[in-house]
Amino acid sequence: MTAYTVGYFVGSLARESINRKLAVALTRLAPAELRMREIPIGDLPLYSYDYDADYPPSARALKDAIAAVDAVLFVTPEYNRSIPGALKNAIDWASRPYGQNSFTRKPSAVIGTSPGKIGTAVGQQHLRSILSFCNSPQMNAIEAYIQFEPGMISANGDVTVASTRDFLRSYMAEFHGFITRVYTALPRGGGA
Ligand SMILES: Cc1cc2nc3c(=O)[nH]c(=O)nc-3n(C[C@H](O)[C@H](O)[C@H](O)COP(=O)(O)O)c2cc1C
């Protein structure tokens, strides 16, 4: 199986973020062919097109980090039935300057967790809409709406509930298959 590098975004800036815990768990459950690395978003200023002529270092680093990975994974909470402003801000930075959208043809997947029963479902639909506009081929299935329960993920990122662990492992295996299919249709570095 072909190996790929996946950059993951954690949509929450909170110190005790449950989505960060989920992201760590996913890196541990991913198949060996997926090399996982975080793409940080916490140091970005608020985007304005005034910066387009001269991006600040943190925003250049963001775009370089996305360019360096084969695919991106969004692990995000739902805030007010959408995605957190910090994540939207990062996407706005990455999508610009006009004509230099970092997400074009970059395969993506979305997942998230919240204490509520719908497990970020509405926020994920907003994110899917944004990623569609950003021309990112998205994994449609498996969908993953994870209701977080205390103790579900241990301090070192182990998923303690067997059925959830199996599901998350299969989610990452499916993402590997999806990335492979995208690049089979359009090889990396293959132009248009
Ligand atoms: C500003 C704000 C808005 C929220 N809106 C939602 C929401 O729309 N749906 C939901 O399920 N939980 C909502 N929550 C609760 C979050 O799911 C919960 O705080 C969760 O821990 C956030 O994930 P995080 O710890 O990774 O930041 C909201 C929390 C905050 C702080």
Tab-separated table of C-alpha atoms and ligand atoms in Angstrom:
chain	number	residue	atom	x	y	z
A	1	MET	CA	0.000	0.000	0.000
A	2	THR	CA	1.204	3.496	-0.812
A	3	ALA	CA	2.215	5.807	2.027
A	4	TYR	CA	0.861	9.317	2.356
A	5	THR	CA	1.426	12.267	4.661
A	6	VAL	CA	-1.691	13.664	6.323
A	7	GLY	CA	-1.802	17.077	7.958
A	8	TYR	CA	-4.488	17.337	10.579
A	9	PHE	CA	-6.207	20.472	11.866
A	10	VAL	CA	-7.647	20.632	15.362
A	11	GLY	CA	-10.508	23.119	15.231
A	12	SER	CA	-10.340	23.943	18.937
A	13	LEU	CA	-7.796	26.163	20.692
A	14	ALA	CA	-8.868	24.980	24.166
A	15	ARG	CA	-6.183	23.490	26.414
A	16	GLU	CA	-8.356	20.503	27.327
A	17	SER	CA	-9.929	20.144	23.902
A	18	ILE	CA	-11.750	16.861	23.448
A	19	ASN	CA	-11.168	17.174	19.710
A	20	ARG	CA	-7.424	17.311	20.307
A	21	LYS	CA	-7.779	14.098	22.316
A	22	LEU	CA	-9.653	12.590	19.382
A	23	ALA	CA	-6.958	13.760	16.966
A	24	VAL	CA	-4.243	12.112	19.065
A	25	ALA	CA	-6.281	8.908	19.176
A	26	LEU	CA	-6.708	8.978	15.400
A	27	THR	CA	-2.967	9.331	14.850
A	28	ARG	CA	-2.492	6.202	16.943
A	29	LEU	CA	-5.177	4.241	15.100
A	30	ALA	CA	-4.166	5.289	11.592
A	31	PRO	CA	-2.657	2.658	9.318
A	32	ALA	CA	1.140	2.717	9.161
A	33	GLU	CA	0.881	4.052	5.598
A	34	LEU	CA	-0.515	7.356	6.886
A	35	ARG	CA	2.125	9.629	8.386
A	36	MET	CA	0.215	12.056	10.583
A	37	ARG	CA	1.353	15.552	11.539
A	38	GLU	CA	-0.525	18.501	13.006
A	39	ILE	CA	-0.904	21.749	11.099
A	40	PRO	CA	-1.222	24.381	13.864
A	41	ILE	CA	-3.677	27.266	13.547
A	42	GLY	CA	-3.434	28.985	16.937
A	43	ASP	CA	-0.907	31.700	16.053
A	44	LEU	CA	-2.612	33.075	12.973
A	45	PRO	CA	-3.816	36.691	13.063
A	46	LEU	CA	-7.299	37.363	11.767
A	47	TYR	CA	-7.280	37.209	7.980
A	48	SER	CA	-7.725	40.270	5.804
A	49	TYR	CA	-6.966	40.593	2.122
A	50	ASP	CA	-4.726	43.501	3.091
A	51	TYR	CA	-2.160	40.786	3.830
A	52	ASP	CA	-2.368	39.200	0.393
A	53	ALA	CA	0.672	41.039	-0.966
A	54	ASP	CA	2.811	40.021	2.006
A	55	TYR	CA	1.641	37.124	4.186
A	56	PRO	CA	2.989	37.095	7.780
A	57	PRO	CA	5.309	34.194	8.748
A	58	SER	CA	2.596	32.167	10.528
A	59	ALA	CA	0.359	32.269	7.453
A	60	ARG	CA	3.215	31.394	5.096
A	61	ALA	CA	4.015	28.483	7.404
A	62	LEU	CA	0.387	27.362	7.187
A	63	LYS	CA	0.417	27.347	3.405
A	64	ASP	CA	3.813	25.615	3.301
A	65	ALA	CA	2.553	22.959	5.718
A	66	ILE	CA	-0.492	22.208	3.568
A	67	ALA	CA	1.644	22.091	0.419
A	68	ALA	CA	3.923	19.560	2.102
A	69	VAL	CA	1.176	17.004	2.863
A	70	ASP	CA	-0.779	14.707	0.571
A	71	ALA	CA	-4.100	15.111	2.369
A	72	VAL	CA	-5.741	16.984	5.231
A	73	LEU	CA	-7.926	15.819	8.095
A	74	PHE	CA	-10.174	18.180	10.049
A	75	VAL	CA	-10.890	17.207	13.657
A	76	THR	CA	-13.218	19.885	14.899
A	77	PRO	CA	-15.843	20.810	17.443
A	78	GLU	CA	-19.162	22.330	16.500
A	79	TYR	CA	-19.548	25.873	17.806
A	80	ASN	CA	-23.020	27.370	17.538
A	81	ARG	CA	-23.960	24.813	14.877
A	82	SER	CA	-20.974	25.732	12.705
A	83	ILE	CA	-17.189	25.491	12.871
A	84	PRO	CA	-15.095	27.525	15.328
A	85	GLY	CA	-13.960	30.929	14.103
A	86	ALA	CA	-10.298	29.948	14.550
A	87	LEU	CA	-10.681	27.136	12.051
A	88	LYS	CA	-12.589	29.249	9.556
A	89	ASN	CA	-9.875	31.881	9.870
A	90	ALA	CA	-7.190	29.284	9.077
A	91	ILE	CA	-9.137	28.071	6.051
A	92	ASP	CA	-9.524	31.646	4.821
A	93	TRP	CA	-5.756	32.198	5.098
A	94	ALA	CA	-5.009	28.943	3.284
A	95	SER	CA	-7.492	29.677	0.511
A	96	ARG	CA	-5.814	32.937	-0.473
A	97	PRO	CA	-4.243	34.913	-2.163
A	98	TYR	CA	-6.685	34.523	-5.042
A	99	GLY	CA	-5.474	31.810	-7.386
A	100	GLN	CA	-3.233	30.231	-4.743
A	101	ASN	CA	-5.818	28.207	-2.830
A	102	SER	CA	-3.916	25.592	-0.840
A	103	PHE	CA	-6.831	23.152	-0.765
A	104	THR	CA	-7.273	22.764	-4.513
A	105	ARG	CA	-7.285	19.016	-5.298
A	106	LYS	CA	-6.052	18.222	-1.779
A	107	PRO	CA	-8.023	15.232	-0.466
A	108	SER	CA	-9.745	15.831	2.869
A	109	ALA	CA	-11.859	14.209	5.549
A	110	VAL	CA	-13.800	15.646	8.467
A	111	ILE	CA	-14.546	14.255	11.903
A	112	GLY	CA	-15.425	15.728	15.263
A	113	THR	CA	-16.635	15.093	18.743
A	114	SER	CA	-18.911	16.877	21.187
A	115	PRO	CA	-20.693	15.874	24.384
A	116	GLY	CA	-24.021	16.263	22.586
A	117	LYS	CA	-25.760	13.415	20.793
A	118	ILE	CA	-25.411	14.818	17.289
A	119	GLY	CA	-21.618	14.822	17.700
A	120	THR	CA	-20.774	17.872	15.529
A	121	ALA	CA	-22.973	16.776	12.616
A	122	VAL	CA	-24.207	20.274	11.775
A	123	GLY	CA	-20.771	21.859	12.068
A	124	GLN	CA	-19.360	19.185	9.790
A	125	GLN	CA	-21.953	19.963	7.137
A	126	HIS	CA	-20.857	23.611	7.184
A	127	LEU	CA	-17.238	22.508	6.860
A	128	ARG	CA	-18.121	20.263	3.921
A	129	SER	CA	-19.711	23.206	2.176
A	130	ILE	CA	-16.584	25.312	2.714
A	131	LEU	CA	-14.290	22.533	1.488
A	132	SER	CA	-16.435	22.082	-1.602
A	133	PHE	CA	-15.927	25.708	-2.495
A	134	CYS	CA	-12.204	25.274	-1.809
A	135	ASN	CA	-12.156	22.452	-4.388
A	136	SER	CA	-11.004	19.763	-1.987
A	137	PRO	CA	-12.051	16.202	-2.892
A	138	GLN	CA	-13.795	15.003	0.273
A	139	MET	CA	-14.274	11.552	1.702
A	140	ASN	CA	-18.068	11.228	1.807
A	141	ALA	CA	-18.213	8.027	3.809
A	142	ILE	CA	-17.539	6.916	6.485
A	143	GLU	CA	-19.153	9.842	8.299
A	144	ALA	CA	-18.018	10.165	11.910
A	145	TYR	CA	-20.051	11.986	14.534
A	146	ILE	CA	-18.494	11.081	17.853
A	147	GLN	CA	-20.395	11.697	21.087
A	148	PHE	CA	-17.692	12.264	23.668
A	149	GLU	CA	-18.000	10.572	27.028
A	150	PRO	CA	-15.658	11.131	29.984
A	151	GLY	CA	-12.875	8.535	29.956
A	152	MET	CA	-13.517	7.552	26.343
A	153	ILE	CA	-9.964	8.557	25.410
A	154	SER	CA	-7.167	8.119	27.943
A	155	ALA	CA	-4.496	10.735	28.665
A	156	ASN	CA	-2.087	9.114	26.216
A	157	GLY	CA	-4.644	8.837	23.431
A	158	ASP	CA	-5.928	5.299	23.832
A	159	VAL	CA	-9.616	4.802	23.031
A	160	THR	CA	-11.041	2.835	25.933
A	161	VAL	CA	-14.344	1.809	24.298
A	162	ALA	CA	-13.707	-1.145	21.978
A	163	SER	CA	-16.513	-0.402	19.506
A	164	THR	CA	-15.410	3.236	19.193
A	165	ARG	CA	-11.783	2.167	18.791
A	166	ASP	CA	-12.727	-0.249	15.992
A	167	PHE	CA	-14.835	2.390	14.293
A	168	LEU	CA	-12.090	5.025	14.411
A	169	ARG	CA	-9.543	2.536	13.113
A	170	SER	CA	-11.790	1.681	10.173
A	171	TYR	CA	-12.391	5.401	9.581
A	172	MET	CA	-8.654	5.987	9.158
A	173	ALA	CA	-8.266	2.897	6.968
A	174	GLU	CA	-11.087	4.198	4.790
A	175	PHE	CA	-9.351	7.584	4.579
A	176	HIS	CA	-6.188	5.871	3.381
A	177	GLY	CA	-8.236	4.107	0.697
A	178	PHE	CA	-9.869	7.370	-0.318
A	179	ILE	CA	-6.532	9.187	-0.665
A	180	THR	CA	-5.237	6.297	-2.741
A	181	ARG	CA	-8.240	6.488	-5.069
A	182	VAL	CA	-7.880	10.257	-5.512
A	183	TYR	CA	-4.223	9.944	-6.447
A	184	THR	CA	-4.888	6.958	-8.673
A	185	ALA	CA	-7.208	9.161	-10.696
A	186	LEU	CA	-4.863	12.156	-10.512
A	187	PRO	CA	-1.261	11.245	-9.577
A	188	ARG	CA	0.623	13.550	-7.242
A	189	GLY	CA	2.476	16.235	-9.160
A	190	GLY	CA	0.425	15.314	-12.206
A	191	GLY	CA	-0.724	18.836	-13.049
A	192	ALA	CA	-4.343	19.497	-13.946
B	1	LIG	C1	-18.844	28.867	21.746
B	1	LIG	C2	-19.342	27.450	21.914
B	1	LIG	C3	-20.363	26.999	21.133
B	1	LIG	C4	-20.801	25.681	21.224
B	1	LIG	N1	-21.765	25.221	20.360
B	1	LIG	C5	-22.028	23.911	20.325
B	1	LIG	C6	-22.865	23.389	19.285
B	1	LIG	O1	-23.360	24.085	18.427
B	1	LIG	N2	-23.087	22.045	19.272
B	1	LIG	C7	-22.520	21.205	20.207
B	1	LIG	O2	-22.737	19.990	20.124
B	1	LIG	N3	-21.727	21.671	21.195
B	1	LIG	C8	-21.471	22.997	21.264
B	1	LIG	N4	-20.638	23.490	22.233
B	1	LIG	C9	-20.116	22.575	23.253
B	1	LIG	C10	-18.864	21.883	22.725
B	1	LIG	O3	-19.245	20.711	22.029
B	1	LIG	C11	-17.931	21.502	23.883
B	1	LIG	O4	-17.503	22.676	24.531
B	1	LIG	C12	-16.712	20.727	23.400
B	1	LIG	O5	-15.866	20.442	24.502
B	1	LIG	C13	-15.946	21.529	22.349
B	1	LIG	O6	-14.881	20.765	21.829
B	1	LIG	P1	-13.376	21.125	22.243
B	1	LIG	O7	-13.246	20.714	23.706
B	1	LIG	O8	-12.538	20.280	21.338
B	1	LIG	O9	-13.198	22.578	22.059
B	1	LIG	C14	-20.223	24.807	22.160
B	1	LIG	C15	-19.171	25.287	22.985
B	1	LIG	C16	-18.744	26.577	22.856
B	1	LIG	C17	-17.592	27.055	23.712
